[in-house]
Short mmCIF file of C-alpha atoms in Angstrom, two decimals:
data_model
loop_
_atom_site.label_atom_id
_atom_site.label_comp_id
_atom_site.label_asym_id
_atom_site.label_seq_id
_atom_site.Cartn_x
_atom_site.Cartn_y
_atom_site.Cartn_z
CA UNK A 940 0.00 0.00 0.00
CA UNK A 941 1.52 3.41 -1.23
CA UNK A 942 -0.82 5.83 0.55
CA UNK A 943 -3.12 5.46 3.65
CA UNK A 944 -5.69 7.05 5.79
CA UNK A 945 -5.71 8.78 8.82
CA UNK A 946 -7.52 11.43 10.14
CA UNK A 947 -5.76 14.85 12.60
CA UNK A 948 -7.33 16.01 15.40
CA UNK A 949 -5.95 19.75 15.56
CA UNK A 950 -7.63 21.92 18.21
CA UNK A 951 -6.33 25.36 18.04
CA UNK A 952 -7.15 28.17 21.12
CA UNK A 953 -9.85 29.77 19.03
CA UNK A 954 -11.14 26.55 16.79
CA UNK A 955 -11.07 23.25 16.18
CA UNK A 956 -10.69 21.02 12.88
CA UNK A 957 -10.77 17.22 11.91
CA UNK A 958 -8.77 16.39 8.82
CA UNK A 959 -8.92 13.87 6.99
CA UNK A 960 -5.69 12.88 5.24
CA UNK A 961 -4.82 10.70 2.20
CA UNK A 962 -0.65 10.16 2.71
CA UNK A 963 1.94 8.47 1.14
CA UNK A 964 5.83 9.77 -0.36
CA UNK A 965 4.86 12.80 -2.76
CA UNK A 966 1.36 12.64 -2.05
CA UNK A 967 -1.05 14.56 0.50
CA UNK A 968 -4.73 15.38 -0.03
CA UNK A 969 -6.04 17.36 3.17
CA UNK A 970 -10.01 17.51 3.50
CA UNK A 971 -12.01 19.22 6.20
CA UNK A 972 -14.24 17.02 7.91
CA UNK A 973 -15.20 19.24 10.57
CA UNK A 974 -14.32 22.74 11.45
CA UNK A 975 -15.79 24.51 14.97
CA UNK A 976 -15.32 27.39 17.30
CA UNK A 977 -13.84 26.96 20.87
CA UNK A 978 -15.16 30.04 22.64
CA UNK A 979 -14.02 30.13 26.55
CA UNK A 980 -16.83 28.91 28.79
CA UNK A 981 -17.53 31.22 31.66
CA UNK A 982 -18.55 29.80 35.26
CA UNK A 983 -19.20 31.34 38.77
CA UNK A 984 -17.58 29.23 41.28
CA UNK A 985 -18.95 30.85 44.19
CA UNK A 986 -16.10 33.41 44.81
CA UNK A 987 -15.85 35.21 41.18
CA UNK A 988 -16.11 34.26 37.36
CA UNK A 989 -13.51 31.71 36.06
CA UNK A 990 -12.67 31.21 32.54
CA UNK A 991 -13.07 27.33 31.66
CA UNK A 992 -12.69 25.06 27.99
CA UNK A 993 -15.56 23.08 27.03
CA UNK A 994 -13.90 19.95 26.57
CA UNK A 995 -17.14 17.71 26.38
CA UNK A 996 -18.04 19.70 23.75
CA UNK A 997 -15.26 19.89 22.21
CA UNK A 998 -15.44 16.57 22.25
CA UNK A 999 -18.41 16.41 20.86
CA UNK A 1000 -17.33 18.20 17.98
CA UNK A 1001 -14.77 15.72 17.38
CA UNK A 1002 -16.88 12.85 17.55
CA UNK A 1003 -19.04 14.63 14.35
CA UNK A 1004 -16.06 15.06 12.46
CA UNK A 1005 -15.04 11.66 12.86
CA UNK A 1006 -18.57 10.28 11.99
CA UNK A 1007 -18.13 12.12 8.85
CA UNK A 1008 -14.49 10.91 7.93
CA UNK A 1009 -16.29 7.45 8.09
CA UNK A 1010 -18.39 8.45 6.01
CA UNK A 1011 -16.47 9.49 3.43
CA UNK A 1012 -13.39 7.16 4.27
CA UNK A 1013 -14.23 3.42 6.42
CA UNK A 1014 -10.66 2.68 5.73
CA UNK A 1015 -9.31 4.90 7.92
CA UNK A 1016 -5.84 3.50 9.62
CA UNK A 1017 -5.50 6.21 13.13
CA UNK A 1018 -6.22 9.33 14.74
CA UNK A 1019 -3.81 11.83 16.28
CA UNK A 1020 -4.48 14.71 18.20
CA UNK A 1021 -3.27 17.57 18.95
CA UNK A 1022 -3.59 21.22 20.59
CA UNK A 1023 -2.71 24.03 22.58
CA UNK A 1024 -0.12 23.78 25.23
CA UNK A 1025 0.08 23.43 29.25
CA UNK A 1026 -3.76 23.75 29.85
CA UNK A 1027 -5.22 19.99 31.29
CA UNK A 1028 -7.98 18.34 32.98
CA UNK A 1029 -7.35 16.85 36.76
CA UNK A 1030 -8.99 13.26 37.15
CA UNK A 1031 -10.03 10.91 40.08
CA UNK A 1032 -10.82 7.33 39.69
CA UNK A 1033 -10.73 7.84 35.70
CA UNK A 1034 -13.49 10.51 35.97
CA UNK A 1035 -13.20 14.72 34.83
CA UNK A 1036 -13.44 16.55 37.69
CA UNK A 1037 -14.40 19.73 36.44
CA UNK A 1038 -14.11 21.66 33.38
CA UNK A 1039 -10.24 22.61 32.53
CA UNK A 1040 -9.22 26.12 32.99
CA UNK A 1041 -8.58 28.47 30.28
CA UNK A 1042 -5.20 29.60 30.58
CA UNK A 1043 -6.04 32.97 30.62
CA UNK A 1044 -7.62 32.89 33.26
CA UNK A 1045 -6.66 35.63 36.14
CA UNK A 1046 -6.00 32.74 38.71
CA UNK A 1047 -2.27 32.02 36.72
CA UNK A 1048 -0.51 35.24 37.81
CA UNK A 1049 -1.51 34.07 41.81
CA UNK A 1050 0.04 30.63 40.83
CA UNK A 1051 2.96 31.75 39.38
CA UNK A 1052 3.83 33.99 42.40
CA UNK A 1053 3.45 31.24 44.93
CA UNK A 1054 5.64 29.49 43.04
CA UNK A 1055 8.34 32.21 42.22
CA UNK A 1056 7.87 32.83 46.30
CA UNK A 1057 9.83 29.28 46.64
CA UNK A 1058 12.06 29.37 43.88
CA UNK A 1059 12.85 32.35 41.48
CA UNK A 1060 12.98 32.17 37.95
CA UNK A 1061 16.06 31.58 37.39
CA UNK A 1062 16.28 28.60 39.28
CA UNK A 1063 13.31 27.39 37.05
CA UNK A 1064 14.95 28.12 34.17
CA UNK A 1065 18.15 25.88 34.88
CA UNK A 1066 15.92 23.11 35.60
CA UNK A 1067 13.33 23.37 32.77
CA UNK A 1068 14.92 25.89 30.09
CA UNK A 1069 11.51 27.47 29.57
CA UNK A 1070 10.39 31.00 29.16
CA UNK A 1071 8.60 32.47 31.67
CA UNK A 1072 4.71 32.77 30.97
CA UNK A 1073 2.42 32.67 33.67
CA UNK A 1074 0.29 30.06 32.49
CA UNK A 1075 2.85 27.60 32.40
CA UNK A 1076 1.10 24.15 33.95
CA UNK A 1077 3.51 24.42 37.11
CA UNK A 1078 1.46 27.66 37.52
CA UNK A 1079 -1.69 26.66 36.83
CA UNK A 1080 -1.14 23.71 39.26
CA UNK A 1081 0.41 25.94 41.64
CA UNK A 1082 -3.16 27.86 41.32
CA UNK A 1083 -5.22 24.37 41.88
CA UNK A 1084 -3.30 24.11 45.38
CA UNK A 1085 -3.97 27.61 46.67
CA UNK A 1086 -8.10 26.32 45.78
CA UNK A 1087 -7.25 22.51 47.52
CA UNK A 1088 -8.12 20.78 44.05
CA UNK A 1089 -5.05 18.88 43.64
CA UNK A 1090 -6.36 16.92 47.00
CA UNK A 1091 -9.27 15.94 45.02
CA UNK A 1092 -7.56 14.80 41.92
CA UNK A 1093 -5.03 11.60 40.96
CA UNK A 1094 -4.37 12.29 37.57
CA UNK A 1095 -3.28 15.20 35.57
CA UNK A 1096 -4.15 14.94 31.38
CA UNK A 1097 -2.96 17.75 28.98
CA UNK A 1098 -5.47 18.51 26.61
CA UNK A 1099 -4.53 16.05 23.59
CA UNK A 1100 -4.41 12.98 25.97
CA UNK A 1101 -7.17 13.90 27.73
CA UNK A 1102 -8.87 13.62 24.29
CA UNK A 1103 -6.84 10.39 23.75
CA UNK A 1104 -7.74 9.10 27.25
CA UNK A 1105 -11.76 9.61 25.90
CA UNK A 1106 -11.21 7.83 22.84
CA UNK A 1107 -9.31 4.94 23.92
CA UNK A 1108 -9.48 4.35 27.75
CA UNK A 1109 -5.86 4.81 28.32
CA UNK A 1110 -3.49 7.60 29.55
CA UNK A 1111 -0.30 8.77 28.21
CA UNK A 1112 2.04 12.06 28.80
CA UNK A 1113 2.99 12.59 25.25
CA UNK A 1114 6.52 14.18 25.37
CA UNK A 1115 6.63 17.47 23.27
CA UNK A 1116 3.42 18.78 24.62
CA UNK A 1117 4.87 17.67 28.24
CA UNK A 1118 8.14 19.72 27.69
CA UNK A 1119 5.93 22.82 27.60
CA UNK A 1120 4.76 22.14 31.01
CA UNK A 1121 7.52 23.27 33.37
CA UNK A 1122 8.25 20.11 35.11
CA UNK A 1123 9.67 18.12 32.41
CA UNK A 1124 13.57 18.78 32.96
CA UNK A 1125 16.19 19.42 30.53
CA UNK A 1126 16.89 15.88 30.80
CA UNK A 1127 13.80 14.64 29.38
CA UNK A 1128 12.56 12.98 32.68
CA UNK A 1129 9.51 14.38 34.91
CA UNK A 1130 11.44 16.22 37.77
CA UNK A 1131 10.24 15.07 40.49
CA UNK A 1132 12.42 17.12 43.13
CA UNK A 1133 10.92 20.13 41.10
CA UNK A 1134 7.82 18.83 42.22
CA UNK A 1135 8.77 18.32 45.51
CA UNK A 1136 10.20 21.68 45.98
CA UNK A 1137 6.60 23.45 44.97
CA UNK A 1138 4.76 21.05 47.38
CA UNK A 1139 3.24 19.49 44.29
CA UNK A 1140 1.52 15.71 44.13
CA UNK A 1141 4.20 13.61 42.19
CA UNK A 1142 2.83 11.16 39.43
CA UNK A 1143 -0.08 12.88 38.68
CA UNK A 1144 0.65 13.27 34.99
CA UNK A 1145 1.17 9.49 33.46
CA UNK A 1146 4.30 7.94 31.96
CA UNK A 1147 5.93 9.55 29.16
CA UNK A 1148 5.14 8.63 25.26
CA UNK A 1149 6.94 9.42 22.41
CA UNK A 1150 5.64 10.89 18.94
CA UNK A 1151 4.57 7.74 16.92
CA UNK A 1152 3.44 5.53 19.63
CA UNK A 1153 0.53 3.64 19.69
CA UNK A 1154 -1.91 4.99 22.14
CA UNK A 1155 -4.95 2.28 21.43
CA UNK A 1156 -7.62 1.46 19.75
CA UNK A 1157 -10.88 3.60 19.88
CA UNK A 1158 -13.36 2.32 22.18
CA UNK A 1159 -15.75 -0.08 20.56
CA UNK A 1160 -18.93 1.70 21.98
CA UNK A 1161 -17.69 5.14 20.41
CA UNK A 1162 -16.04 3.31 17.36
CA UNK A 1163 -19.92 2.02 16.55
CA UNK A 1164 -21.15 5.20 17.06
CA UNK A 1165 -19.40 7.37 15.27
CA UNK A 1166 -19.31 4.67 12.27
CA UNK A 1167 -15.89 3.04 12.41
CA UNK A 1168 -15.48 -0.84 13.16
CA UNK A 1169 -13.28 -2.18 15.78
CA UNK A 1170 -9.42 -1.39 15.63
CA UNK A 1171 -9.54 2.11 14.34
CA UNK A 1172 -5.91 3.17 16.07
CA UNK A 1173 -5.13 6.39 18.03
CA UNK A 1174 -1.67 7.25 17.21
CA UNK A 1175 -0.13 9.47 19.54
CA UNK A 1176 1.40 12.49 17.59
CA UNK A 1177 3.58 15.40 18.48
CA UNK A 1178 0.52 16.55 20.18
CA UNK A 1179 1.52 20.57 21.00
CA UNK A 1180 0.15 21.96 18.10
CA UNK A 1181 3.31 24.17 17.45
CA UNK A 1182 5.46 20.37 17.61
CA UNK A 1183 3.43 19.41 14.61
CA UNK A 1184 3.40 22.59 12.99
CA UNK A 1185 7.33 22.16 12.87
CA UNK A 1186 7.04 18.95 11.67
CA UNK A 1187 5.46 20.41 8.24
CA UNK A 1188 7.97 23.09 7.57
CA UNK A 1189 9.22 22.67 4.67
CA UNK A 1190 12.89 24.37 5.79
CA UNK A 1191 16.58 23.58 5.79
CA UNK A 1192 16.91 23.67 9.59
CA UNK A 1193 20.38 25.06 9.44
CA UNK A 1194 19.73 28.43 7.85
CA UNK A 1195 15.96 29.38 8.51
CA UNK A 1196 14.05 30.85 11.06
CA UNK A 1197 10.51 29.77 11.72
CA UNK A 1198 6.77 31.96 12.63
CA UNK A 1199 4.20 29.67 13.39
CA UNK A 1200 0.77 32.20 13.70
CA UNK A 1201 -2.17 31.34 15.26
CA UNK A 1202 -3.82 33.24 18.09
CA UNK A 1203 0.07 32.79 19.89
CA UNK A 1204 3.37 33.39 17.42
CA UNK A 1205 6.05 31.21 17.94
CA UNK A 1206 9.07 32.32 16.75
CA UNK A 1207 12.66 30.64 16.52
CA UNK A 1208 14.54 27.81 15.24
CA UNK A 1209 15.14 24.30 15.11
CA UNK A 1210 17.95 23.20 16.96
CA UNK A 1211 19.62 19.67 17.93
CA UNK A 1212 20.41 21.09 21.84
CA UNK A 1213 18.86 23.31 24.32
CA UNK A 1214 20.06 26.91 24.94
CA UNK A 1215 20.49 27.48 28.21
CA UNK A 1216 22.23 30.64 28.24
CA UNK A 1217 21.68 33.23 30.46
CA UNK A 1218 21.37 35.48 27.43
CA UNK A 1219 18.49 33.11 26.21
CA UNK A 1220 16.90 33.30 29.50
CA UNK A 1221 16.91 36.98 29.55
CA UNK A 1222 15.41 37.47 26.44
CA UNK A 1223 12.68 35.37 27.56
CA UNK A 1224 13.69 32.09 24.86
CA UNK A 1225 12.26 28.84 25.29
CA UNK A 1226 13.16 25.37 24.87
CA UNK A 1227 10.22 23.43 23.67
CA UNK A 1228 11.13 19.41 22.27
CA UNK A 1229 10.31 19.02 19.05
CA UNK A 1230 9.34 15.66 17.10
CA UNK A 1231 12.33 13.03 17.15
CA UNK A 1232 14.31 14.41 20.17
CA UNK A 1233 14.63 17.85 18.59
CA UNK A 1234 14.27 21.36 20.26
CA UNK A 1235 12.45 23.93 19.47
CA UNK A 1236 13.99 27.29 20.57
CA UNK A 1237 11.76 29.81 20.15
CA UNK A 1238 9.79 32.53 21.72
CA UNK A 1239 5.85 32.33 22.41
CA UNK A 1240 4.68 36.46 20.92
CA UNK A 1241 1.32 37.80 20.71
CA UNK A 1242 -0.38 36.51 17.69
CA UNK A 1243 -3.92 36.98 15.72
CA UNK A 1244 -5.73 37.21 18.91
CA UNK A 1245 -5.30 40.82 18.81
CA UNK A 1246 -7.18 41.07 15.23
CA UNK A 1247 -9.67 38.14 16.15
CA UNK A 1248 -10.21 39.63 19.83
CA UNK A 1249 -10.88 42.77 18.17
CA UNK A 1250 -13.29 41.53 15.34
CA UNK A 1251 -15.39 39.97 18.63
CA UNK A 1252 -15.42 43.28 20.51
CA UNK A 1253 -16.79 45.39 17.11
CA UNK A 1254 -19.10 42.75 16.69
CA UNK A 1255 -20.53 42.86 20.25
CA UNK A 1256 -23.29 44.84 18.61
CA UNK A 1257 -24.22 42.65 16.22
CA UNK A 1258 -22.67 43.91 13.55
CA UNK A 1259 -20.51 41.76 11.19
CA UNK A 1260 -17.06 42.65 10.29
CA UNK A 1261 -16.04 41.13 6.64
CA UNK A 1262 -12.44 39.84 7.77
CA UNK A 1263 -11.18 40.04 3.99
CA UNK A 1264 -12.94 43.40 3.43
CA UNK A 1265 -11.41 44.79 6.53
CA UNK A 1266 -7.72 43.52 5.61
CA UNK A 1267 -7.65 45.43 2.30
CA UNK A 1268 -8.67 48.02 3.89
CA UNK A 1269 -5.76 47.91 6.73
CA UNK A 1270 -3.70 47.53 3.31
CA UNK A 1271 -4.24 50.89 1.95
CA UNK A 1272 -4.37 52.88 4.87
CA UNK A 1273 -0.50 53.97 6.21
CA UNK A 1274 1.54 52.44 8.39
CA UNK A 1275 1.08 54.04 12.09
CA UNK A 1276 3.80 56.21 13.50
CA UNK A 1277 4.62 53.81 15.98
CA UNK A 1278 3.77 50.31 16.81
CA UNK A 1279 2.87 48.87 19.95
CA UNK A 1280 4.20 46.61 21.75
CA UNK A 1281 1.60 43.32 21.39
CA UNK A 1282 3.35 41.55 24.52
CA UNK A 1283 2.32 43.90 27.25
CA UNK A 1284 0.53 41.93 29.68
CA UNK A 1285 -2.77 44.24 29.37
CA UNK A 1286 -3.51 42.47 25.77
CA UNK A 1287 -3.50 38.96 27.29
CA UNK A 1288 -7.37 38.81 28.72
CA UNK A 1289 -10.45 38.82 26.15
CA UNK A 1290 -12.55 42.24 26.10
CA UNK A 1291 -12.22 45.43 24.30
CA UNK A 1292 -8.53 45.34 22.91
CA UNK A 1293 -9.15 48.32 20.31
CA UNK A 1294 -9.96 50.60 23.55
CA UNK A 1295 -6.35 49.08 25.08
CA UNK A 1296 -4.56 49.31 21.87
CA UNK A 1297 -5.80 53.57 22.44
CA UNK A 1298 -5.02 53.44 25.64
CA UNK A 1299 -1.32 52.21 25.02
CA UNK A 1300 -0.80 55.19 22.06
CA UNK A 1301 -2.53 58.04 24.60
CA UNK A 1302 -0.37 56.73 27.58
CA UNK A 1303 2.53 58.03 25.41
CA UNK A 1304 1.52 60.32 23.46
CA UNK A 1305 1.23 58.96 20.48
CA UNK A 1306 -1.13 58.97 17.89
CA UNK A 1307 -3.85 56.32 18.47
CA UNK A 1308 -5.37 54.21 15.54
CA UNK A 1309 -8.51 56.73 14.48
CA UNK A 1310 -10.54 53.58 12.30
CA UNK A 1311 -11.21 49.97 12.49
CA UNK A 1312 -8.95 49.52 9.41
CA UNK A 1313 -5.91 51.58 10.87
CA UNK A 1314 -6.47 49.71 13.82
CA UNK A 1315 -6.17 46.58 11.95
CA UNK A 1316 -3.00 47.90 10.13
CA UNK A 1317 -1.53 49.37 13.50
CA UNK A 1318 -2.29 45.35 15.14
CA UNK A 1319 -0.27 43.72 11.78
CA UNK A 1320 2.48 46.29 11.70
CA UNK A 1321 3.26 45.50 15.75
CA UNK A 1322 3.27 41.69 14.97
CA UNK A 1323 5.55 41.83 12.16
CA UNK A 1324 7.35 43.90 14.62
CA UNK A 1325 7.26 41.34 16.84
CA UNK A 1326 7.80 38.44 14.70
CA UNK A 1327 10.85 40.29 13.13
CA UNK A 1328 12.52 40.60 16.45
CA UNK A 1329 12.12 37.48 17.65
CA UNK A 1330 13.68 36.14 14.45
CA UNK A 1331 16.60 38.48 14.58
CA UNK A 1332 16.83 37.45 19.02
CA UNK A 1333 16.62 33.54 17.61
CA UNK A 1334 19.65 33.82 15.19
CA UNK A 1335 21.88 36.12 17.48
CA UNK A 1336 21.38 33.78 20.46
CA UNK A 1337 21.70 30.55 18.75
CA UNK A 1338 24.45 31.84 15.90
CA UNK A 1339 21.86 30.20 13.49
CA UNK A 1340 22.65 32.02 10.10
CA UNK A 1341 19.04 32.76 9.07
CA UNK A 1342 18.50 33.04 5.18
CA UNK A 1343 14.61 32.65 5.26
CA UNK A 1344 11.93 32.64 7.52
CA UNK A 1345 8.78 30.37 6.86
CA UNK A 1346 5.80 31.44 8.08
CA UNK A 1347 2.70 28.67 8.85
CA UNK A 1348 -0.38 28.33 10.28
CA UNK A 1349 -3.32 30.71 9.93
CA UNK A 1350 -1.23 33.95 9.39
CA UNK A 1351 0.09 32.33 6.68
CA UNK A 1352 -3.23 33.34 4.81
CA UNK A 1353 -2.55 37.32 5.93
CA UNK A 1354 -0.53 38.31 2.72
CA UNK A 1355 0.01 41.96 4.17
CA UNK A 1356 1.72 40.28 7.43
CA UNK A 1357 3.81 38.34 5.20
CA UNK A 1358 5.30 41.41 3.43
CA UNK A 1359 5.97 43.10 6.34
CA UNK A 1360 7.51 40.20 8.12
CA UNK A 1361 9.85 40.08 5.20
CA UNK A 1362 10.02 43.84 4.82
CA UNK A 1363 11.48 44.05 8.38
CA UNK A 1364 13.76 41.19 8.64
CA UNK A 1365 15.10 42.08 5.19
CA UNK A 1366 14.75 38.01 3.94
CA UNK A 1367 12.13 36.18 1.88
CA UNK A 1368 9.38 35.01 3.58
CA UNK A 1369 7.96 31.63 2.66
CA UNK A 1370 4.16 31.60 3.45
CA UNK A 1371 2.78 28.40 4.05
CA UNK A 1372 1.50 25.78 4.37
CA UNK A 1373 -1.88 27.12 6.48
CA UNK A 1374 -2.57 23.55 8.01
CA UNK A 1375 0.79 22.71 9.06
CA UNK A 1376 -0.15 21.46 12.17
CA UNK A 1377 -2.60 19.15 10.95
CA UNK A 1378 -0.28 18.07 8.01
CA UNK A 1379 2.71 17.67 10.58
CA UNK A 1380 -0.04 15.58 12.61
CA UNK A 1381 -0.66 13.48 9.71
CA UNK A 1382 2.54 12.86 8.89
CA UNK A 1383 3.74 11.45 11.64
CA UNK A 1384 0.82 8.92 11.71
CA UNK A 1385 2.25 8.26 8.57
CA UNK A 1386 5.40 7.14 9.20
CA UNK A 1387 4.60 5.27 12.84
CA UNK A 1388 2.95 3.09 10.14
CA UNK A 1389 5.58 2.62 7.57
CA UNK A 1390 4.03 4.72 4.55
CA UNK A 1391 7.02 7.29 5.17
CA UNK A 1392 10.51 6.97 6.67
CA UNK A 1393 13.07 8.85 7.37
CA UNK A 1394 13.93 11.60 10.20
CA UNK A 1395 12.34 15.24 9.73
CA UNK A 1396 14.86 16.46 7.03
CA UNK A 1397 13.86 13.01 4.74
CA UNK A 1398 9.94 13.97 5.63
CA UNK A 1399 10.14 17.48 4.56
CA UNK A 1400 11.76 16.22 1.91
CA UNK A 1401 9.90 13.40 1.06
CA UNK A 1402 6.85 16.48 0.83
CA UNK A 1403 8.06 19.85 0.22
CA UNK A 1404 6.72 19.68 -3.72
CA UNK A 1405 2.92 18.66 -2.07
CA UNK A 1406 3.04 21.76 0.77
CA UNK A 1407 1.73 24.41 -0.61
CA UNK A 1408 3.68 28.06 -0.41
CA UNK A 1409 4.15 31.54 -1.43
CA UNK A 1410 7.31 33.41 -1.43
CA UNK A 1411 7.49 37.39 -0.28
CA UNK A 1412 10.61 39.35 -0.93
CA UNK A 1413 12.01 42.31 1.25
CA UNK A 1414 10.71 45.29 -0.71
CA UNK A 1415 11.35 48.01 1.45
CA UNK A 1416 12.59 49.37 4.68
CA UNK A 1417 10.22 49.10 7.64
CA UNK A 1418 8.14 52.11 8.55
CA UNK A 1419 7.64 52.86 12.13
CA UNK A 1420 9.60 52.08 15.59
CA UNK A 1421 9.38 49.28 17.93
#
């Protein structure tokens, strides 16, 4: 058999997707099964309003999207999934407690000062080699022991394997999403003294599993219902979205930067060993693993929540904003005097980010975006900003000599943030492909069951004349200062 079957999980911080995949060397057809929001869930829990995911529906959501890749496709071989990073769901005796948290939820910054109360950063960082973000899991658990809800729970699953755990009855720690967590050291074992140190439960999340294992099969009562037989496989993938993302670039590690856009930007490089300068540290780098033992150093930057956070706020009064209409606009208007810096910590929360976005131009004295499209135009000029420096951080920290940058995911589609990502680093951009975390999913599936071989450099390979791109060359200098 030269091609197979298998269908991606990919849920993103803002949606969700299930693809389904037709893969073998040279050849990848993508088709959406099912595409749906995931909108924060907002619950009272008798002291204020917490932000929460709706994993049972998301859940739900998956289950259609499966139905409908058997459907269209009985011969499926596996499912992988993947998502968004360090959020989870806390289990006792195999059951959900409670909804998970929404990692923007205000309860982090509480959980990350307990913490830094015992140990500073710095410490953290020599154990971990992460970038501090206060929604790191370690945090967030930190947070659940302030409330007493890690004496409730046994079991810890990150989002993608508490997914997995649904669909086959069995519970895994896969490793790249784990990394992202805080207490995976830079040894590539749980640390348990870590844990010790913080006062946290050890062994709540389960045993480690790599990229390409074999989770299990799909539960025969949910295989029948959503229309598969017995023995459909779930294939456990390099299930942090960004991880899979990677996986798809089609880039010569050695000499290119990567910007992988969603509602976060990461932004760095590939490398074969952790940074753990104190350099890398200050500049607030990360190391993230990557499929087959790699790391991803990179920083985590604002990304199109900004523009999609703002599109909800206009639309509060129910109102639609044409997305494409509104980016043409933002094309022709000029660039803003100044951009603004999309990491302050005041754009993190959901509400009225056009009135912040003001408020950060008045505060200086600057001239504030006067129209939705300058707005728009003032939020893409700040990310290329962004991007842009954290590309130019990447290669002077890691003496990676950066020749292009590729740009995936959803900004990919943003053809004005491409120019001016190439515009200010002065390189060609290489746009593309959107779906890269679902294709990196799939391809890994793919070669777990011996359609494709090969380390990353043979699968990019292997696919870089089936990934679809576009290429955007420096055309001028860079208006506006960071």
């Amino acid at each position: 058999m030269s091609t197979g079957r298998f269908v991606a999980v990919d849920l993103g911080a803002t949606s969700g997707r299930v693809m389904l995949a037709d893969v073998g060397p040279g050849t990848l057809e993508m088709r959406q099964m099912n595409r749906f929001a995931n909108d924060p869930v907002y619950l009272w829990n008798g002291r204020r309003t917490a932000m929460h995911w709706d994993l049972p529906g998301l859940f739900g959501n998956i289950c259609t999207g499966l139905a409908e890749a058997s459907r269209v496709a009985p011969d499926v071989t596996s499912v992988g999934v993947d998502s968004w990073a360090v959020d989870y769901g806390l289990l006792r005796d195999g059951k959900l407690l409670g909804l998970p948290y929404n990692y923007r939820d205000a309860r982090c910054a509480l959980g990350a000062d307990a913490v830094h109360e015992t140990l500073p950063q710095e410490r953290i960082h020599a154990r971990n080699g992460l970038q501090f973000m206060a929604f790191n899991t370690m945090f967030q658990l930190a947070a659940d022991k302030l409330e007493g809800l890690l004496d409730l729970a046994d079991t810890a699953l990150l989002v993608p394997d508490l997914i997995g755990y649904w669909l086959t009855g069995r519970t895994a720690t896969e490793r790249t999403n784990a990394s992202t967590t805080g207490l995976l050291g830079v040894d590539g074992t749980w640390d348990t003294e870590l844990e010790s140190i913080l006062g946290l439960p050890g062994g709540l999340f389960p045993e480690l599993a790599e990229p390409g294992a074999e989770l299990g099969t799909v539960l025969p009562d949910l295989a029948g219902r959503v229309g598969f037989g017995t023995g459909l496989r779930v294939t456990t993938v390099a299930s942090h979205d960004t991880a899979s993302a990677v996986v798809a670039i089609p880039m010569d590690a050695a000499s290119a930067a990567y910007v992988s856009c969603g509602t976060w930007a990461l932004v760095g490089v590939e490398l074969g060993a952790p940074v753990m300068s104190a350099d890398a540290r200050t500049a607030n780098f990360t190391n993230e693993v990557g499929a087959d033992g790699r790391i991803r150093f990179l920083r985590n930057v604002m990304g199109l929540w900004l523009l999609s956070e703002s599109v909800r706020h206009w639309e509060r009064d129910g109102s639609r904003v044409d997305l494409p209409v509104l980016l043409e606009q933002a094309a022709a208007c000029p660039p803003p005097a100044d951009v603004f810096d999309g990491d302050d910590p005041r754009f993190v929360e959901p509400g009225d980010i056009p009135g912040r976005i003001t408020a950060w131009y008045d505060e200086r004295g600057l001239p504030a975006p006067a129209s939705r499209p300058e707005m728009a135009r003032a939020i893409i000029e700040s990310l290329a900003a962004g991007f842009a420096r954290g590309v130019e951080q990447s290669a002077a920290l890691t003496g990676v000599p950066v020749e292009t940058v590729h740009l995936v995911g959803g900004g990919a589609k943003n053809r004005l943030l491409c120019q001016l990502v190439a515009n200010r680093v002065d390189k060609p951009v290489v746009a593309g492909p959107v779906e890269a975390t679902a294709i990196g999913n799939v391809l890994l599936q793919a070669r777990a069951h011996g359609l494709l071989h090969g380390d990353l450099d043979d699968l990019r390979g292997t696919m870089a004349t089936t990934l679809p791109t576009e290429r955007f060359e420096p055309r001028r200098a860079p208006a506006g200062r960071v």
